[in-house]
Amino acid sequence: MATFLAQFQTIKNSCDHLVIAVEDVSDLWPIVKNGFEERLPFKRACLNNKTRNPVFVEKLTAEFILTRDSRLRSRFPQEQPLFWFREPYAIVVLVTCEDLDEFKTILKPRLKLIVQNDEREWFIVFVSKAHPNDDQATKLAKKVYAKLEVEFSSKKRERCCKLDIHCPEANFWEDLESKIMESIRNTMDRRVQFYEDEIRKLSELRFMPVWNFCNFFILKESLAFLFEMAHLYEDALREYDELELCYLETVNMIVKHRDFGGVDRGDDQAALLNPENKPLTQIVQDESFREFEFRQYMFSCQSKLLFKLNRPLEVASRGYSFIISFSKALALHESILPFCMREVWVITACLDLINATASHYKDGLLAPDIEKEFYRLLGDLYSLCRVKFMRLAYLIGYGIEIERSPVNSASLSMLPWPKPAVWPAVPPDASSEIFAKEKIILQETLRVKHFGIQRKSLPLEPSLLLREANRRRASLSAGNMFEMFEGRPIISDGSGSDASIKMSPLSPPQKVRTSSISRTNSSPGNFESSIDRPMRLAEIYVAADHALQHTISNPDLLKSLSSIEEFEIKYLDLTKGAADNYHRSWWKRHGVVLDGEIAAVCFKHGNIDLAAKSYEKVCALYAGEGWQDLLAEVLPNLAECQKILNDQAGYLSSCVRLLSLDKGLFSTKERQSFQSEVIHLAHSEMKHPVPLDVSSLITFSGNPGPPLELCDGDPGSLSVTVWSGFPDDITLDSLSLTLMATYNGDEGVKALKSSFAIVLKPGRNTITLDLPPQRPGSYVLGVLTGQIGHLRFRSHSFSKGAPADSDDFMIYEKPTRPILKVFKPRALVDLAAAISSALLINEPQWVGIIIRPMNYSLKGAVLHIDTGPGLKIEESHVIEMESYVDVSQSPADMARSDVAHKDGSLAVDKDFEQLRLHDGRIEFPGWANNVTSILWIPVCAISDRLARGSSSVTPQRQSIVDGMRTIALKLEFGVSHNQIFERTLAVHFTEPFHVSTRIADKCNDGTLLLQVIVQSEVKATLTIYDAWLDLQDGFVHTRKGDGRPTSGLTPLIISPHSRAGILFSICLEMSNAEDEAKAPRPDSILNLRYGISGDRTIGAHLPVAVESPGPEGVRQDLIFRSALVLQRPVLDPFLAVGFLPLPSGGLRVGQLVSMKWRVERLRDFEEEEVSKHNDEVMYEVNANSDNWMIAGRKRGHVSVSTKQGSRIVISILCMPLVAGYVRPPQLGLPDVEEANISCNPAGPHLVCVLPPPLSSSFCIPA
Amino acid sequence: MPEKMIVCVAVVGHQNNPLYIQSFTEADDALKLHHIVHCSLDVVDERVNNPKKSGSPLNETFLGLLYPTENYKVYGYLTNTKVKFIVVTTDLDVRDADVRNFFRRFHAAYVDAVSNPFHVPGKKITSRTFAERVSTIVKSFGLSSAG
């Protein structure tokens, strides 16, 4: 059957659609042809797939071919059922007939003959030519058609349909189509069944010796092709998949050795998308196919179907795995394949696949996440292609152009060298090329990175190419390696050179790097057999170059490898392709990393701007996730770009980032050079001073321990720890630190500035900053800012008391621990008067002020004292200050103060101090900073009023306010006298005594016993040493005494607030004529000479001046004077006013009543007022106008005879206005002194006024 | 015996930051392994973010083969705390069971290491004991199947 292969191929290539045969019995085809062919391709066809499930196929292509057409006629009727797929799927029999007889005799037998072959699907189209107006013809045609139906249609199946040429029935074409479809479906089912049966039969023979893969292949592919023609691509694909699986099984069984293939010219170019690459007949071998070609053929068929199914993603994904697995297969046969065939094939395969899938892909074809997958696959393909391309380039000596980056190293150093059977030899006439390559090698210098960073470059080769190449040469061993190395610059191979130098000829294999593929170096066996000179590196390059030119047939690839420039173009192309596609996929990291590779090329070509942008992306990627090792590789490149671009801000920030990387990643020298760059730039002229974030480099924290606590309004100094990540000392020209209030961010940001330059040592530094007064609240550290030269830097990061961990990249956690607490305003000190009772007025007295600091030091406090009116400070005397033990304090406090006292006598002694007042200010001594102290100030309250006594007749108390004096105190304290406490103290001053008098008795002889009651007003013991009374005019002491009481009375001791009485006997002065000359004395004066013994802590005490030390017993008595008013008794009334009784009926509101007073002269109106008054007396009636209405003259003169006993009645009409007890109107005599009037009743009295009588006129009508 | 070799193991934190990365090559080429591990996070991310695409729902910690490259294999493992373990091996012929077993032991070692009260979660693992234990696990990788 394999012989049919060629035929099969031609047949397959020549047909690509279904065929429908037309049996044109009555020469009708030319008439109906257009109508029929207009139906093609079938818009919607319903076919059965392999599992006999209906599948709808769109746009099914087909062709009508007449049975007499040569294409059908040429075939043998008994054609191989193998090629059944190309046979007609339906037969349309076109007939017409206008006569029943003709039908019976001619047409029917003919038709019977045509349709006798049961294998075929047929149906009859009866074409009626009858004109619709021609009834006769139409009827006849109908009759014939009816006959036809009877003959050929069955109940099971309608096989006839009728086409009226002149007016086709509306549903004819649909009918026709469905009939065709039915036929095609049936035919297909039958054929599929046939193929399946055949395939099953063959499959059963799989493990028999007769098994022939070619036969199986033809059957299987025929079936696949059948499906493909019917647009059942899914089924076709499944067939191919099964076929591939089956093939791989046979390949892997390796019953007999077969050629692999791939040795033909052009085989290096992948043909995985081109099924027509090679005719199958060429690759057939031993009843099967060569693997190299056949697998590609399989894949190309599958991909073709997949593209038809609009699944470029699947092509890419299958393609990628195919390339990988095929590459493995190529590796297995590498020894028989041309040099580097595998790499070249992969490159071309990837590029083909990329181009094909990308061209078939339309945007929006796939769901977004699937689309990402697609781009990822493209990225993978590009990436794979790129790696292989780099490998080829390396082999021909372009390795120096390849960036030794981690990504390149990762892909190349783990990729084994090609393993040809024999490494290509140097062509004979290549000495000039070798020389050129030598030159390139010699010119290569290790590129020193910016900042003088020297790194061992990463390997790009799995093992030393020199050794590998020489080892693979048939005649050479590795024994002579050592001498070979002398011929090449060591630096050209960074990582390899170390190993090679270390390697002594005696121990070659062990020291070789083991990171990559396993290999055994040459055995000692052929050590001696070396005859050939080992190849030098340049020679290897040239040899590889030549071998590759031999291998590669693709002109583009050849061109790309022809020169370094071309290489770079292609390299960039592939890298960009990979990066772009990765960027569109999920694999951002891959994309960004490749951007870095593009940047390297851009940089090399001076496209610094682009390079910087890409490097920035790479750096951001690595920095964002904390891959510091990788970052350290890229960041210097970025910095270099920025420096070239004069991007000072960027450059500085890169330097800072470099400095803040893990210390182990750079040597101290390198780090120092970073720092010197920063400092150099900072102090150079920068056009625009740039802000710089040094959060990762300079971190800060508060000192451990509790936060600094301050009272409201107090300044302080804050000590913070600053960690410097600079390798050397660094001078900060200024530094400031913000504080943030924890409760309110926008309000509480305050900056603390240091006033002087600060030098930060590497590592921990403690810095103290002045803290101005802050608002109450708790504060955390905010931002550290400062200046180095023209550079303003900021740091946001906080260290937790340790150097910032370098991997702390994401954790900029705000410290929750407050560094400063400013308390809400509270009482810090209290000033209070120390005395509880009154002091002596007009005497210098100590007034005590208790100063009680409340958990706050009064260091340097100053007290301003301002006395109010009537009070002055005795400035001549010192002010005393002493510590104060409050008895009312809690026992604990007492104990504490006791301890304080016991601490040392010195301290106790210190607790008393004499101070002077300067401009009303007192400065506090240091010992009083934290203890309660008392300040004694000598003051004197001045009152120029004489104390007045009170009598029982005129009771009169002195108002407390009279003795009140104020002292305004203002205490300035706190660190910078910022705290002020003001208080006005009221101090009560009083006379020592209060005096009251009363007449104790009135003797018959006119002697009056005047009792003087002395009340102590102070809380001190008073001792009266002497007392005398200076009497006023009109009074004299009896017995002409000096006014002192009995001598035995004094000294009289009066306890606080107690009373004592002194009796004076006085009498009225009878004749006062001789005293005319003397100044009139209106008041009597009580004089008391007294002493006082009191405690100043309680109240009144000895006056200050008096207290001065003097000989014991010599006392300085005080004098107290008090005025007394003595009233002469009323002795000579000469007028009597009597209120006459009211009418018995009582008073009523609204009733007029006549008030009557009788004025009577009690004695003769004598000498004194003769001239003025004769007999006229002036009266006046006073009444409360609310209560009374007065009719008549309120005021007037009445004449009363001057004779004793003369009387007159004054009557006034009044009307009471209110009911109740009211004061009646009073009659007064303004001209006469009260003392001369005797009244009856003597004092005020009340009368009763009744309510008005009820009156009907007040009745309110109902 | 085929070379069963783990060239690199890594612990990557839930923010994709390296917590521990150790290469087992003699050459000074750790950086390329950093790169491989770092890039493999792309695949981990993809699997985690698109669990339905990768077919099997992410109900197990073992992520399986991340990279189907020609020359090395990268396996991943994702803990409940989104810490990733990555292994790079040059052995192209690894059995999944071996890798699973390896990761299980590695996970246990990791748990012990981070259970140290002095270890700050999210910081690099500096424990020497952990390093030694990892080294032992790496050395014994694949021995059971080879033997």
JSON list of C-alpha atoms in Angstrom, two decimals, chain B residues 134-143:
[
{"chain": "B", "resi": 134, "resn": "VAL", "atom": "CA", "xyz": [18.63, 22.96, 53.96]},
{"chain": "B", "resi": 135, "resn": "SER", "atom": "CA", "xyz": [22.00, 21.88, 52.80]},
{"chain": "B", "resi": 136, "resn": "THR", "atom": "CA", "xyz": [21.37, 18.41, 54.17]},
{"chain": "B", "resi": 137, "resn": "ILE", "atom": "CA", "xyz": [18.01, 18.22, 52.50]},
{"chain": "B", "resi": 138, "resn": "VAL", "atom": "CA", "xyz": [19.52, 19.35, 49.22]},
{"chain": "B", "resi": 139, "resn": "LYS", "atom": "CA", "xyz": [22.25, 16.78, 49.44]},
{"chain": "B", "resi": 140, "resn": "SER", "atom": "CA", "xyz": [19.84, 14.00, 50.09]},
{"chain": "B", "resi": 141, "resn": "PHE", "atom": "CA", "xyz": [17.59, 15.08, 47.24]},
{"chain": "B", "resi": 142, "resn": "GLY", "atom": "CA", "xyz": [16.84, 12.28, 44.87]},
{"chain": "B", "resi": 143, "resn": "LEU", "atom": "CA", "xyz": [18.95, 9.78, 46.75]}
]
